[in-house]
Short mmCIF file of N, CA, C and O in Angstrom, two decimals:
data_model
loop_
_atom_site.label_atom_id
_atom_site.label_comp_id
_atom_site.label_asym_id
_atom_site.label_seq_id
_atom_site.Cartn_x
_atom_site.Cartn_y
_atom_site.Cartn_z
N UNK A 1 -14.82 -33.13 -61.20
CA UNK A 1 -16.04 -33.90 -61.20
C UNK A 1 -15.89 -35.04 -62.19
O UNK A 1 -16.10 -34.84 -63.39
N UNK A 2 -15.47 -36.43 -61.64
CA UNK A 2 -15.27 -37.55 -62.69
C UNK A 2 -16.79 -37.57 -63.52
O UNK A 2 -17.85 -37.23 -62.99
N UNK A 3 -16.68 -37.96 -64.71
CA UNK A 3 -17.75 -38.48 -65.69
C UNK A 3 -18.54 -37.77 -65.80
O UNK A 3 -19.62 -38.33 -65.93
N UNK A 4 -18.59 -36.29 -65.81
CA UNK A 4 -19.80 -35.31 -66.19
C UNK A 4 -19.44 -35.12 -67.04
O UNK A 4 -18.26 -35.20 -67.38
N UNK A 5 -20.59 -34.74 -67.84
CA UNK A 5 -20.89 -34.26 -69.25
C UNK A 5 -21.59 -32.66 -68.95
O UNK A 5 -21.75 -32.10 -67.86
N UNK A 6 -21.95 -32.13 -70.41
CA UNK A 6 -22.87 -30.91 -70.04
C UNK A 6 -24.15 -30.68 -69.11
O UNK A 6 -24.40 -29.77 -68.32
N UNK A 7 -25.23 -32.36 -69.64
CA UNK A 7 -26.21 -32.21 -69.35
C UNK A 7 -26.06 -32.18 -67.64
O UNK A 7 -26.79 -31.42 -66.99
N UNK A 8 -24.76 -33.32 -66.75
CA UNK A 8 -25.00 -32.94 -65.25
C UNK A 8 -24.33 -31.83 -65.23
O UNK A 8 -24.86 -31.40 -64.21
N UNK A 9 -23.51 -30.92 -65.55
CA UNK A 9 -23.06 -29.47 -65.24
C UNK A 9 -24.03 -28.87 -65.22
O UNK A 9 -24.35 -28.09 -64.33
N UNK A 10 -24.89 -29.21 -66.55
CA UNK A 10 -26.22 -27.91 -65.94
C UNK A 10 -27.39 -28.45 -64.90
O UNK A 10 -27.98 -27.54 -64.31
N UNK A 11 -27.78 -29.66 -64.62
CA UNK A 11 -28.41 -30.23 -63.26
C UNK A 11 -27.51 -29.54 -62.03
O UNK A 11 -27.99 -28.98 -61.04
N UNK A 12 -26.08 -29.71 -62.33
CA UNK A 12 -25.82 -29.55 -61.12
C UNK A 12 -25.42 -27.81 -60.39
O UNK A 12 -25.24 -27.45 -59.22
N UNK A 13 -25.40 -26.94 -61.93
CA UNK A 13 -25.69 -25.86 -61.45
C UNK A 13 -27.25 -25.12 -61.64
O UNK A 13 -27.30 -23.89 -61.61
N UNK A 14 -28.35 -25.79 -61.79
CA UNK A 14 -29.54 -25.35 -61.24
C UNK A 14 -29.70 -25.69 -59.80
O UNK A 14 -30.52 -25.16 -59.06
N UNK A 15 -28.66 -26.82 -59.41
CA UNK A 15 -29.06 -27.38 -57.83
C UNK A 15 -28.10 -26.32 -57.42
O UNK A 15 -28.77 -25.34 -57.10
N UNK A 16 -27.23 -26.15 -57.33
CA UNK A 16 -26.12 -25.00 -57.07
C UNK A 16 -27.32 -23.63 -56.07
O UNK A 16 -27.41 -23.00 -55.01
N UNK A 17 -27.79 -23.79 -56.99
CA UNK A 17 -29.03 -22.23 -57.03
C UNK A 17 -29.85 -22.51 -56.61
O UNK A 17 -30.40 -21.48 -56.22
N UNK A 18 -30.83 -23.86 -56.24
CA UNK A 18 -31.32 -24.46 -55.52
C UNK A 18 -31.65 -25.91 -55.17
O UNK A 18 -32.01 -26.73 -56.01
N UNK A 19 -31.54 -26.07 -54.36
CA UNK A 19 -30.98 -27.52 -54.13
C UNK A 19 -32.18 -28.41 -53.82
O UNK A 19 -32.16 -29.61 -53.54
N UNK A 20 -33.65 -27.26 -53.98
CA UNK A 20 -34.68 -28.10 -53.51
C UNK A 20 -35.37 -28.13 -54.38
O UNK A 20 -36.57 -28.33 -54.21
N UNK A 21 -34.82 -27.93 -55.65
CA UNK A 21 -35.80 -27.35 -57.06
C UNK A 21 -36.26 -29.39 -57.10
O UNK A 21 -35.40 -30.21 -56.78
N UNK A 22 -37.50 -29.77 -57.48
CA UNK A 22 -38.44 -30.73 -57.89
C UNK A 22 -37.75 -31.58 -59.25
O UNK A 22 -37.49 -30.87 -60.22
N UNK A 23 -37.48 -32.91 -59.34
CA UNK A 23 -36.59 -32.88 -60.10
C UNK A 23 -37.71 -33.00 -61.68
O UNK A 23 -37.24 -33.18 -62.80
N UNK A 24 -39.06 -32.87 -61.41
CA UNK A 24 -40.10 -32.48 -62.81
C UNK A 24 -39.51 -30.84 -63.17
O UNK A 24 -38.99 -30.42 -64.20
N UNK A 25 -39.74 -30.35 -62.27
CA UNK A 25 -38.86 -28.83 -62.45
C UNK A 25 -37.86 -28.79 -63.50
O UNK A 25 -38.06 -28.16 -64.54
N UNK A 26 -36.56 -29.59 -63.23
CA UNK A 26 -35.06 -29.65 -63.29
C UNK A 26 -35.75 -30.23 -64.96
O UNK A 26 -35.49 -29.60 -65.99
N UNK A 27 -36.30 -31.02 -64.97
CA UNK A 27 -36.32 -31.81 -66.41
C UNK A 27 -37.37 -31.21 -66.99
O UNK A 27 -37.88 -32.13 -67.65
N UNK A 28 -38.05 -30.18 -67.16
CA UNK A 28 -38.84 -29.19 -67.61
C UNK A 28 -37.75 -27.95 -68.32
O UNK A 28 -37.61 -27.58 -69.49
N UNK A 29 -37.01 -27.48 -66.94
CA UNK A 29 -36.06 -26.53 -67.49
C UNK A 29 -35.30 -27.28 -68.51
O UNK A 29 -35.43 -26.96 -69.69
N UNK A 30 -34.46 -28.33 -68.14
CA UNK A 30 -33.64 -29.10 -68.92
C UNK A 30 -33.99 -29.73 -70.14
O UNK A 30 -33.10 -30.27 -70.79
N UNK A 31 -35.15 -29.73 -70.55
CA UNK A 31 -35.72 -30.45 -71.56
C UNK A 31 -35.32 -31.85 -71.48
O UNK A 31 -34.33 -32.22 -72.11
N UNK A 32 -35.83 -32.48 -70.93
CA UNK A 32 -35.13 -34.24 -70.71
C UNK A 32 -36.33 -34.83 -70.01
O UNK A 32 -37.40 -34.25 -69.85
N UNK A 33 -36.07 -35.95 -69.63
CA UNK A 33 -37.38 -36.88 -69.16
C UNK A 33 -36.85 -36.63 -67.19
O UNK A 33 -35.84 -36.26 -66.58
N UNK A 34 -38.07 -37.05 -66.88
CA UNK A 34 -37.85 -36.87 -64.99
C UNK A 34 -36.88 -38.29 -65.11
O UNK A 34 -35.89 -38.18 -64.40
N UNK A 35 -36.93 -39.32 -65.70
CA UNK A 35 -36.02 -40.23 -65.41
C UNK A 35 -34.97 -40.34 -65.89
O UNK A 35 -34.40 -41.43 -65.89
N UNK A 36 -34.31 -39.06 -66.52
CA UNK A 36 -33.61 -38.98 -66.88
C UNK A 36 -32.92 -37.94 -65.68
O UNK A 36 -31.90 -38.50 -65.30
N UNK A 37 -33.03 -37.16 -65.24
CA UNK A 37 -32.35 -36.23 -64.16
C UNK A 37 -32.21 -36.85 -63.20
O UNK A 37 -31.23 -36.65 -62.50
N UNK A 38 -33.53 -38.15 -62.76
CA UNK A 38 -33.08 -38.90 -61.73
C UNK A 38 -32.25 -39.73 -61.75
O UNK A 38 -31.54 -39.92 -60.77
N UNK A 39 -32.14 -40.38 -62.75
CA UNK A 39 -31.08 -41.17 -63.19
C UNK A 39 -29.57 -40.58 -62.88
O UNK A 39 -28.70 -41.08 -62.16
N UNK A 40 -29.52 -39.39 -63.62
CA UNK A 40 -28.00 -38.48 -63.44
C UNK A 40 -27.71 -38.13 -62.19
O UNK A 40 -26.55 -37.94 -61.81
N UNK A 41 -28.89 -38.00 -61.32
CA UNK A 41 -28.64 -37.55 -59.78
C UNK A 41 -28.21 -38.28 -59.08
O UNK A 41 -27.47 -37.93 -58.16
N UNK A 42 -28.62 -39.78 -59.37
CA UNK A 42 -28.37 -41.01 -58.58
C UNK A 42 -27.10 -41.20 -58.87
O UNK A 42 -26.48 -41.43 -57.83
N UNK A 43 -26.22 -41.22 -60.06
CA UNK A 43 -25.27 -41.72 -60.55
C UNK A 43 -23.99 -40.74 -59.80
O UNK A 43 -22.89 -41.02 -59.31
N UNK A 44 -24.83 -39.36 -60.01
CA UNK A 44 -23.76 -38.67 -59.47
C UNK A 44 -23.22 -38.31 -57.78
O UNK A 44 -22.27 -37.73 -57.27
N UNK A 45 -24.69 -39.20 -57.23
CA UNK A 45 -24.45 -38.86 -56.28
C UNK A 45 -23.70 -40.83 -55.41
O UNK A 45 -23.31 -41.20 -54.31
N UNK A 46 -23.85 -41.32 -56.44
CA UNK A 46 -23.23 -42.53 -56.30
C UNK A 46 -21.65 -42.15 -56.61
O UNK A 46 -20.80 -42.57 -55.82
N UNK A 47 -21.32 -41.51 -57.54
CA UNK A 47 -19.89 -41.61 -57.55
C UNK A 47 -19.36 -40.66 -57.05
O UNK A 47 -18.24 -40.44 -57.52
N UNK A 48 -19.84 -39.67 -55.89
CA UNK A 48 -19.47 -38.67 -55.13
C UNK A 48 -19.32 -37.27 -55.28
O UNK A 48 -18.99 -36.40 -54.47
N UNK A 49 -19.74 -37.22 -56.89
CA UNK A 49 -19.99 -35.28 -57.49
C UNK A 49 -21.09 -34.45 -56.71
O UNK A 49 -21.18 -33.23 -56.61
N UNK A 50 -21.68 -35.17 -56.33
CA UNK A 50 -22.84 -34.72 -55.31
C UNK A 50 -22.69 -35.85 -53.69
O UNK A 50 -22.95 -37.02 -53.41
N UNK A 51 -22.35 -35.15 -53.28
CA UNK A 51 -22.06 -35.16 -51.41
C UNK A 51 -23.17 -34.90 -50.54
O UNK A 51 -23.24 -35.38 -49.41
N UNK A 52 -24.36 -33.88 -51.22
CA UNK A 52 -25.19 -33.78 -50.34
C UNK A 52 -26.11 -32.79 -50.89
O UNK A 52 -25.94 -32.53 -52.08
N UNK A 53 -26.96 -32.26 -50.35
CA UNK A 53 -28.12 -31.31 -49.88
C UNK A 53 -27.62 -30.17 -48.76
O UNK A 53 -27.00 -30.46 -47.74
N UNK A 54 -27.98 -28.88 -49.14
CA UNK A 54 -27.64 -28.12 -48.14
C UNK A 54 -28.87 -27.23 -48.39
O UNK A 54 -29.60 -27.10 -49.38
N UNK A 55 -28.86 -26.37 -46.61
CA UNK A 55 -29.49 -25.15 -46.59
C UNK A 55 -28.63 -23.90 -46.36
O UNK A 55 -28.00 -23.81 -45.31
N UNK A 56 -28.55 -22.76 -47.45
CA UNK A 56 -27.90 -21.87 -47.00
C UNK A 56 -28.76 -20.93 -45.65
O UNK A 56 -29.97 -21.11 -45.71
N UNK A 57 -28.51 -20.39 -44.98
CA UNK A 57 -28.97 -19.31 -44.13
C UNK A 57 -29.01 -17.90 -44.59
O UNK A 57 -28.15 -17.36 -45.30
N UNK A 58 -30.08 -17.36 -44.13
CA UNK A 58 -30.01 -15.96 -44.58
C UNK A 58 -30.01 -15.10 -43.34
O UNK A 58 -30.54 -15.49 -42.30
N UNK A 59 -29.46 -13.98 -43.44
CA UNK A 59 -28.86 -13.03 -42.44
C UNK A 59 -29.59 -11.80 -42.26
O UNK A 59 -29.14 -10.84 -42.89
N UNK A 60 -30.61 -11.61 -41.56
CA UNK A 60 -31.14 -10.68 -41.42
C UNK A 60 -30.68 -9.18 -41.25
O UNK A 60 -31.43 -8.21 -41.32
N UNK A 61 -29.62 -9.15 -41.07
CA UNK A 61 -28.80 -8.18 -40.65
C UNK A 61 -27.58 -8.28 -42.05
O UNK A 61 -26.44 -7.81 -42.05
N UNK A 62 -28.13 -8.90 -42.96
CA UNK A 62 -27.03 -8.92 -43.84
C UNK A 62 -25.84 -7.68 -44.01
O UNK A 62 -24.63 -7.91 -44.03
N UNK A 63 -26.18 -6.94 -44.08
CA UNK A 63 -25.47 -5.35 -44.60
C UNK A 63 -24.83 -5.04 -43.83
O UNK A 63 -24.02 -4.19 -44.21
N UNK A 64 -24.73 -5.51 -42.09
CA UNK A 64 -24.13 -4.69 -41.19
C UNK A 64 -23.01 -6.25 -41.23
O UNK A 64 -21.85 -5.86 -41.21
N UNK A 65 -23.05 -7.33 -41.27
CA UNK A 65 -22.41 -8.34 -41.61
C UNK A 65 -20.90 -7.74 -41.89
O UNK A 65 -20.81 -6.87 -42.76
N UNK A 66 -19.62 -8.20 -41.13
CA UNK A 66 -18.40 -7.69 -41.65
C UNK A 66 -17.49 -9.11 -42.33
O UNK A 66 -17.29 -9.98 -41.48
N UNK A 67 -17.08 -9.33 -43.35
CA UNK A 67 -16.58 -10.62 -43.87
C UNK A 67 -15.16 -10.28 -44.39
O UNK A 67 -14.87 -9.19 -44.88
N UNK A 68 -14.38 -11.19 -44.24
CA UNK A 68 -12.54 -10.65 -43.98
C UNK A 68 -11.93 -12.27 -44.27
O UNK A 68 -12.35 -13.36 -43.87
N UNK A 69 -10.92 -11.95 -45.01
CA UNK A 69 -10.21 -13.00 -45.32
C UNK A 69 -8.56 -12.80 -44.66
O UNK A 69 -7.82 -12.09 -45.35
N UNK A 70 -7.96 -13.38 -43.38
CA UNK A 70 -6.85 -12.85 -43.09
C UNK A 70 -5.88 -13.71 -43.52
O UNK A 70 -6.32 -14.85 -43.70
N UNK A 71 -4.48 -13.55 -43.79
CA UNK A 71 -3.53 -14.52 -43.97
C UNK A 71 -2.56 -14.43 -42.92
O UNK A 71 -1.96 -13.40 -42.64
N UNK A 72 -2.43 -15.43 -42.42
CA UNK A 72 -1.29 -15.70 -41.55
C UNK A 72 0.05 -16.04 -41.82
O UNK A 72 0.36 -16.32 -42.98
N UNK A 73 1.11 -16.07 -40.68
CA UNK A 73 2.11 -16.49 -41.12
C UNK A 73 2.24 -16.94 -39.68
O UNK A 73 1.64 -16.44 -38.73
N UNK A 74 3.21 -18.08 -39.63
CA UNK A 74 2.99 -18.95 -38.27
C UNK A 74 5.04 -19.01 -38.22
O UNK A 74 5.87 -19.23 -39.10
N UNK A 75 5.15 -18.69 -36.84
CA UNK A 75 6.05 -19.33 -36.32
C UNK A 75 6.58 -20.79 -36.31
O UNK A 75 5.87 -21.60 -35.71
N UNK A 76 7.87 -21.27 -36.96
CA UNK A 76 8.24 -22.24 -36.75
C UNK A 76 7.11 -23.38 -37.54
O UNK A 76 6.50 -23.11 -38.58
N UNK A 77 6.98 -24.74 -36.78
CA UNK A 77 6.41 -26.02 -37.15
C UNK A 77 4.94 -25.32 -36.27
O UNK A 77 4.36 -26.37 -35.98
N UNK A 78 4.22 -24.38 -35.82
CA UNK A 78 3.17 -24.28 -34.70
C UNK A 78 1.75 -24.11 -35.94
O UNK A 78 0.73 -23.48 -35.70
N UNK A 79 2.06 -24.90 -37.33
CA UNK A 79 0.47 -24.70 -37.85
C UNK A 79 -0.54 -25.00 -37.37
O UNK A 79 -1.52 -24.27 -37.25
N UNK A 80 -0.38 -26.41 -36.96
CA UNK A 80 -0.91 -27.35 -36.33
C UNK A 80 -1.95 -26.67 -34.93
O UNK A 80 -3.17 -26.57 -34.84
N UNK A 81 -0.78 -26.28 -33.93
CA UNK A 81 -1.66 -25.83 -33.01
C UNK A 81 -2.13 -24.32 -33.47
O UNK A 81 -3.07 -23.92 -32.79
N UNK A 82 -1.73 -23.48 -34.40
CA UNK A 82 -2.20 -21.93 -34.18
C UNK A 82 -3.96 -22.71 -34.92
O UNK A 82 -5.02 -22.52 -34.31
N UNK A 83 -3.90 -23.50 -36.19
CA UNK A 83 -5.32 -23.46 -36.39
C UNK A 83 -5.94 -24.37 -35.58
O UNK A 83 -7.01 -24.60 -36.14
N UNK A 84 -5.88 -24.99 -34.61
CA UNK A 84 -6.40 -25.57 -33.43
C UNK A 84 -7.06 -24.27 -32.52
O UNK A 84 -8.26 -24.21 -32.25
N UNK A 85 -6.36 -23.54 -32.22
CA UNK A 85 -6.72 -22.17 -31.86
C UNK A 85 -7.80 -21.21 -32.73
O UNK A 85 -8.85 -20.85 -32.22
N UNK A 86 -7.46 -20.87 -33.97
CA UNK A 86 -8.13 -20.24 -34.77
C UNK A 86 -9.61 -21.58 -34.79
O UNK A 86 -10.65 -21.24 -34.22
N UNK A 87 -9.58 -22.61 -35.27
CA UNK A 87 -11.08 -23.21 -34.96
C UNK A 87 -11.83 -22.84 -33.94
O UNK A 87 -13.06 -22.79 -33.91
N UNK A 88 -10.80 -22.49 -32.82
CA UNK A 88 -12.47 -22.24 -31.51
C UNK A 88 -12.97 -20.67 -31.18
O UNK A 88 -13.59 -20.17 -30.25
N UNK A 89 -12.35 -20.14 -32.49
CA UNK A 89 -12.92 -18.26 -32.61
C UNK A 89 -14.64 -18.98 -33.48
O UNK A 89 -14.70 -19.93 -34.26
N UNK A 90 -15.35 -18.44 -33.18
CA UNK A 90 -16.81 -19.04 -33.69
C UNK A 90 -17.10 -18.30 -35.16
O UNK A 90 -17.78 -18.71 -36.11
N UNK A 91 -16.26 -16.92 -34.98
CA UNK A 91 -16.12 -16.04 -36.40
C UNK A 91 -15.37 -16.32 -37.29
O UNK A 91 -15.26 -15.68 -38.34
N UNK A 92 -14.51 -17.71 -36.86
CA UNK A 92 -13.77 -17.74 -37.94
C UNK A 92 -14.49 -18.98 -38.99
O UNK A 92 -14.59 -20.09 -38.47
N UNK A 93 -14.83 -18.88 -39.96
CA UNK A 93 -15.67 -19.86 -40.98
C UNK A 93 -15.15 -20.83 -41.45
O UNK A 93 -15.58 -21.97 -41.28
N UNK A 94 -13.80 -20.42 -42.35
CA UNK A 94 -13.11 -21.80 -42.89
C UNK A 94 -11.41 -21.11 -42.78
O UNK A 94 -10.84 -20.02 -42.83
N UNK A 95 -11.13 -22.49 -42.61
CA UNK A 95 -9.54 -21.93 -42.31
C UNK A 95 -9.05 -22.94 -43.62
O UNK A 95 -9.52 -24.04 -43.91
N UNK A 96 -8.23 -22.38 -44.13
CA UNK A 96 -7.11 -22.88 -45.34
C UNK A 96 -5.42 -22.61 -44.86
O UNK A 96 -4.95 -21.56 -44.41
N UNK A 97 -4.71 -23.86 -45.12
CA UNK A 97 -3.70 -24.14 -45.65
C UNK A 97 -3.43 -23.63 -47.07
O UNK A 97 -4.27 -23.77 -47.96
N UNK A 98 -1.70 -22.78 -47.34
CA UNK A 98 -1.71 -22.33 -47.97
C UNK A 98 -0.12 -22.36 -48.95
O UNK A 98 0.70 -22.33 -48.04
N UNK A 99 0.30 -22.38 -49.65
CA UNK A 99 1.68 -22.19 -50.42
C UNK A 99 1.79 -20.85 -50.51
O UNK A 99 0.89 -20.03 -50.68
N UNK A 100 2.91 -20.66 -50.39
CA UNK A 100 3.33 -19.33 -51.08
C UNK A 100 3.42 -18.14 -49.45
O UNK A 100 3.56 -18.63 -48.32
N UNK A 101 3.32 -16.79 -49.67
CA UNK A 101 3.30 -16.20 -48.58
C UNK A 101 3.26 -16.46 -47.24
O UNK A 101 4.25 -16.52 -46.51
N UNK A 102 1.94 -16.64 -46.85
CA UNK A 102 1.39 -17.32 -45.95
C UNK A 102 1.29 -18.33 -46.21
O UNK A 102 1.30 -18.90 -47.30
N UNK A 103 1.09 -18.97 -44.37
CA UNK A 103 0.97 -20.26 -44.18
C UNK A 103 -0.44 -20.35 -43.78
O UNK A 103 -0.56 -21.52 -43.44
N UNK A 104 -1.48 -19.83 -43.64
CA UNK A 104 -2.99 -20.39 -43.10
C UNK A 104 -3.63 -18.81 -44.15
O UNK A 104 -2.93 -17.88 -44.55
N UNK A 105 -4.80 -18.98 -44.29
CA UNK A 105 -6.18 -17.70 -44.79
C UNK A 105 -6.88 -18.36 -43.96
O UNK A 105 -6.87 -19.58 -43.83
N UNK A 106 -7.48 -17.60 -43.39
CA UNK A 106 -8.72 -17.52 -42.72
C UNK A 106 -9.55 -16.67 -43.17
O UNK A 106 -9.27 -15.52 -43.51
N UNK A 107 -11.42 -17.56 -43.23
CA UNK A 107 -12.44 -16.53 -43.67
C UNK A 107 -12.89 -16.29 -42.63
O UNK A 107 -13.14 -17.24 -41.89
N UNK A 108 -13.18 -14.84 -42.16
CA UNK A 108 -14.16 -14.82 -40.69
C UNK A 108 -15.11 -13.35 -41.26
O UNK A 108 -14.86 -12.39 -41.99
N UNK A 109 -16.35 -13.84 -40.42
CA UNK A 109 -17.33 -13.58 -40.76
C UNK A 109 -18.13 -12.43 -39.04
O UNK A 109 -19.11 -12.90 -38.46
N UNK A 110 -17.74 -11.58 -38.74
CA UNK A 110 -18.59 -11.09 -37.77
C UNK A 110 -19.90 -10.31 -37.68
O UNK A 110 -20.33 -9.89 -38.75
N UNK A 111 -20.62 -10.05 -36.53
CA UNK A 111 -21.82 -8.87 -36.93
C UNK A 111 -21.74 -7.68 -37.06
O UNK A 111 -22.69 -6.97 -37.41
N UNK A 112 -20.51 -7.23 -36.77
CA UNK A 112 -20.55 -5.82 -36.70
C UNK A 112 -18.74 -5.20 -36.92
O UNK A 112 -17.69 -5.76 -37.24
N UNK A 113 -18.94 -4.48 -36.72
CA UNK A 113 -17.13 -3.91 -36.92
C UNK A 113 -16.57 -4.00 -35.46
O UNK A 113 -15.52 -4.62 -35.26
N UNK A 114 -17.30 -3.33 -34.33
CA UNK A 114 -16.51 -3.55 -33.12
C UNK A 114 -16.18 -4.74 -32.59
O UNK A 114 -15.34 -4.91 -31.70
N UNK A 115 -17.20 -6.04 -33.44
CA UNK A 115 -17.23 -7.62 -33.29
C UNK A 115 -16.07 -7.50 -33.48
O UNK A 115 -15.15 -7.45 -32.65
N UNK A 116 -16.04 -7.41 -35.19
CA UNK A 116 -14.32 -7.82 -36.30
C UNK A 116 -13.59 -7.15 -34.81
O UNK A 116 -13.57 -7.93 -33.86
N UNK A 117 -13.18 -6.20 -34.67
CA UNK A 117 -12.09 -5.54 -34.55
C UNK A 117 -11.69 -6.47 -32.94
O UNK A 117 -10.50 -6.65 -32.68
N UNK A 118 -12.83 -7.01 -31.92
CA UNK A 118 -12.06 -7.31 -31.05
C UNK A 118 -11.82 -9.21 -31.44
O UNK A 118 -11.09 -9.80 -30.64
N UNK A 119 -12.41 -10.04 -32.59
CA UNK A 119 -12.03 -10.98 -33.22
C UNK A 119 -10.59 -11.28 -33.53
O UNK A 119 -9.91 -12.21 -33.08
N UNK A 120 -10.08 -9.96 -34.71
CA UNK A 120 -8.31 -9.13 -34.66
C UNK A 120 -7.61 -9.33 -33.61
O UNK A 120 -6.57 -9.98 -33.58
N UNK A 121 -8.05 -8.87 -32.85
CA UNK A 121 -7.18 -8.66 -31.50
C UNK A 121 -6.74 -10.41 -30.64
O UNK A 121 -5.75 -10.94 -30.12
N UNK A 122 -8.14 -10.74 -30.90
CA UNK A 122 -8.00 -11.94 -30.25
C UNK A 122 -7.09 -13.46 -31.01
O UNK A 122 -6.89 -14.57 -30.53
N UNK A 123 -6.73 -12.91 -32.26
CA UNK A 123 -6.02 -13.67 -33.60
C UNK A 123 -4.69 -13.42 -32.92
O UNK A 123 -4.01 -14.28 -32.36
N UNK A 124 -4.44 -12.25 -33.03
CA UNK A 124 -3.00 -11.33 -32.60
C UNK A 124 -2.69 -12.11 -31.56
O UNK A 124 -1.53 -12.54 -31.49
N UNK A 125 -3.42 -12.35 -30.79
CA UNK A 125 -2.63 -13.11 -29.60
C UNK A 125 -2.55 -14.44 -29.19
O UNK A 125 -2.39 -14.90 -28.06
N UNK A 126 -2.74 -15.11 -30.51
CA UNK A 126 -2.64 -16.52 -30.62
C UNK A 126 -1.09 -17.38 -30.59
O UNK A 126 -0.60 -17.95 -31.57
N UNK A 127 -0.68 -17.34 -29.69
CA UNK A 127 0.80 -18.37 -29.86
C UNK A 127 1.07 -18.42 -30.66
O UNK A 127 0.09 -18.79 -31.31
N UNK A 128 2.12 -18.24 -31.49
CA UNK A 128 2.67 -18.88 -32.77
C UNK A 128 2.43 -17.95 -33.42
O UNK A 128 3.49 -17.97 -34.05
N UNK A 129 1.91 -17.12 -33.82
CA UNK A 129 1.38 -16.25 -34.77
C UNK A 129 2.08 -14.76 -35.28
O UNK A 129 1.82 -13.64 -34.82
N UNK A 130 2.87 -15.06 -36.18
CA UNK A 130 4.09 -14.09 -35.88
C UNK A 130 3.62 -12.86 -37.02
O UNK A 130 4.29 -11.83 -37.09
N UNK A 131 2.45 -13.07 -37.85
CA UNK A 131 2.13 -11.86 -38.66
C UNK A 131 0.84 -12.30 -39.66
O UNK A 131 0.73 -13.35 -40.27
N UNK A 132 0.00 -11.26 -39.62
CA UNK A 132 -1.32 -11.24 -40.68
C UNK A 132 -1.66 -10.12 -40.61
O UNK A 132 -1.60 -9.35 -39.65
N UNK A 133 -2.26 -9.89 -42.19
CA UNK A 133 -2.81 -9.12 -43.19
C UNK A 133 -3.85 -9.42 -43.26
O UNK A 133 -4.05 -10.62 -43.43
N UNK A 134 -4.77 -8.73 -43.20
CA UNK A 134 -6.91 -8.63 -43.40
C UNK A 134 -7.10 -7.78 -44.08
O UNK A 134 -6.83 -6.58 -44.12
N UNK A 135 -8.04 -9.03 -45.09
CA UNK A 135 -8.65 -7.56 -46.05
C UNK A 135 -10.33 -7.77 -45.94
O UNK A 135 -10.79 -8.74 -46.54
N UNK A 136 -11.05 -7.09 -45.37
CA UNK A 136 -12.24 -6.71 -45.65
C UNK A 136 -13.01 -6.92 -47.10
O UNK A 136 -12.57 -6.32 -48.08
N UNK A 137 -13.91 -7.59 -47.20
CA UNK A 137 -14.71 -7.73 -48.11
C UNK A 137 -15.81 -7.11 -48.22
O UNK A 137 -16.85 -7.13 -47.55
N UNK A 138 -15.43 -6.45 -49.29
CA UNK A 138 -16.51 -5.36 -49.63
C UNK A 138 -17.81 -5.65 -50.34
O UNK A 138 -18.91 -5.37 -49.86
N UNK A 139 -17.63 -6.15 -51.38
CA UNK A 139 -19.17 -6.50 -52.28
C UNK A 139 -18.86 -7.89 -53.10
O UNK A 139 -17.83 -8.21 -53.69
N UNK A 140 -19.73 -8.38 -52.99
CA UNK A 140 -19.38 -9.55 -53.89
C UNK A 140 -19.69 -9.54 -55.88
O UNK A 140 -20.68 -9.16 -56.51
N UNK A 141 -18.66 -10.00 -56.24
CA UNK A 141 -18.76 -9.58 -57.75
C UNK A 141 -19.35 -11.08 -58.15
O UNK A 141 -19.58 -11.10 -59.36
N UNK A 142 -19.73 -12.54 -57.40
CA UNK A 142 -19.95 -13.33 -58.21
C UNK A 142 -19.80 -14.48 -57.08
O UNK A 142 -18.67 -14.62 -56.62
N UNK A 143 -20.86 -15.37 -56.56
CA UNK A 143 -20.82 -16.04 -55.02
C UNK A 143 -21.82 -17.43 -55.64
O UNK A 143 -22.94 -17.17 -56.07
N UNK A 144 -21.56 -18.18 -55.65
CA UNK A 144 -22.29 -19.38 -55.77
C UNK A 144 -22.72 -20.23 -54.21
O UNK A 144 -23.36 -21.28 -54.23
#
């Protein structure tokens, strides 16, 4: 994050936590003037530390939720097309490029276990795809 100081680390992790907090709010908690948070917001969102506004979603079904991080290993030069493939699984969330072991992680996210398990299956038989390891995510120790 070019040119932050403390005071936008902590603006920018109260927005972190909510992104719709009032910025009289933000400079109440913060002890600072409202034209002063607006000021830092503008600046930061002028020099690109802030990209945007988001809404997270909440999951009604949270608990039955199955979340898995797999690593791949790809045949040959085929990165290219295996995550061309892995993008149009709808469970799969974010795909990463990787050093070391593997060549791709994938986060995928299904509703249920018999979801995950035929998701697996459908990875397995992706061209190119000569070996992966999934590990199930169990509880989260710390999620921003």
């Amino acid at each position: 994050m070019p040119n932050t100081d403390p005071l936008d680390r902590k603006i920018l992790s109260l927005l972190r936590d909510d992104a719709r907090l009032p910025i009289a709010s933000l400079a109440t908690t913060l002890g600072v003037s409202r034209t002063t948070v607006r000021a830092r917001m503008e600046r930061m969102e002028a020099n690109g530390t802030i990209s945007g506004y988001g809404v997270r979603l909440g999951q009604p079904d949270d608990a039955e939720r199955v979340r898995a991080i797999a690593m791949i290993e790809v045949e040959g030069r085929g990165t290219d097309k295996v995550a061309r493939a892995l993008s149009g699984l709808p469970q799969v969330r974010a795909l990463y490029s990787t050093n070391g072991r593997w060549d791709l992680v994938a986060e995928i996210e299904s509703a249920s276990l018999p979801e995950f398990d035929s998701v697996l299956g459908a990875i397995r038989l992706i061209e190119g795809i000569s070996l992966t390891e999934t590990n199930i995510l169990l509880a989260a120790r710390f999620r921003r």
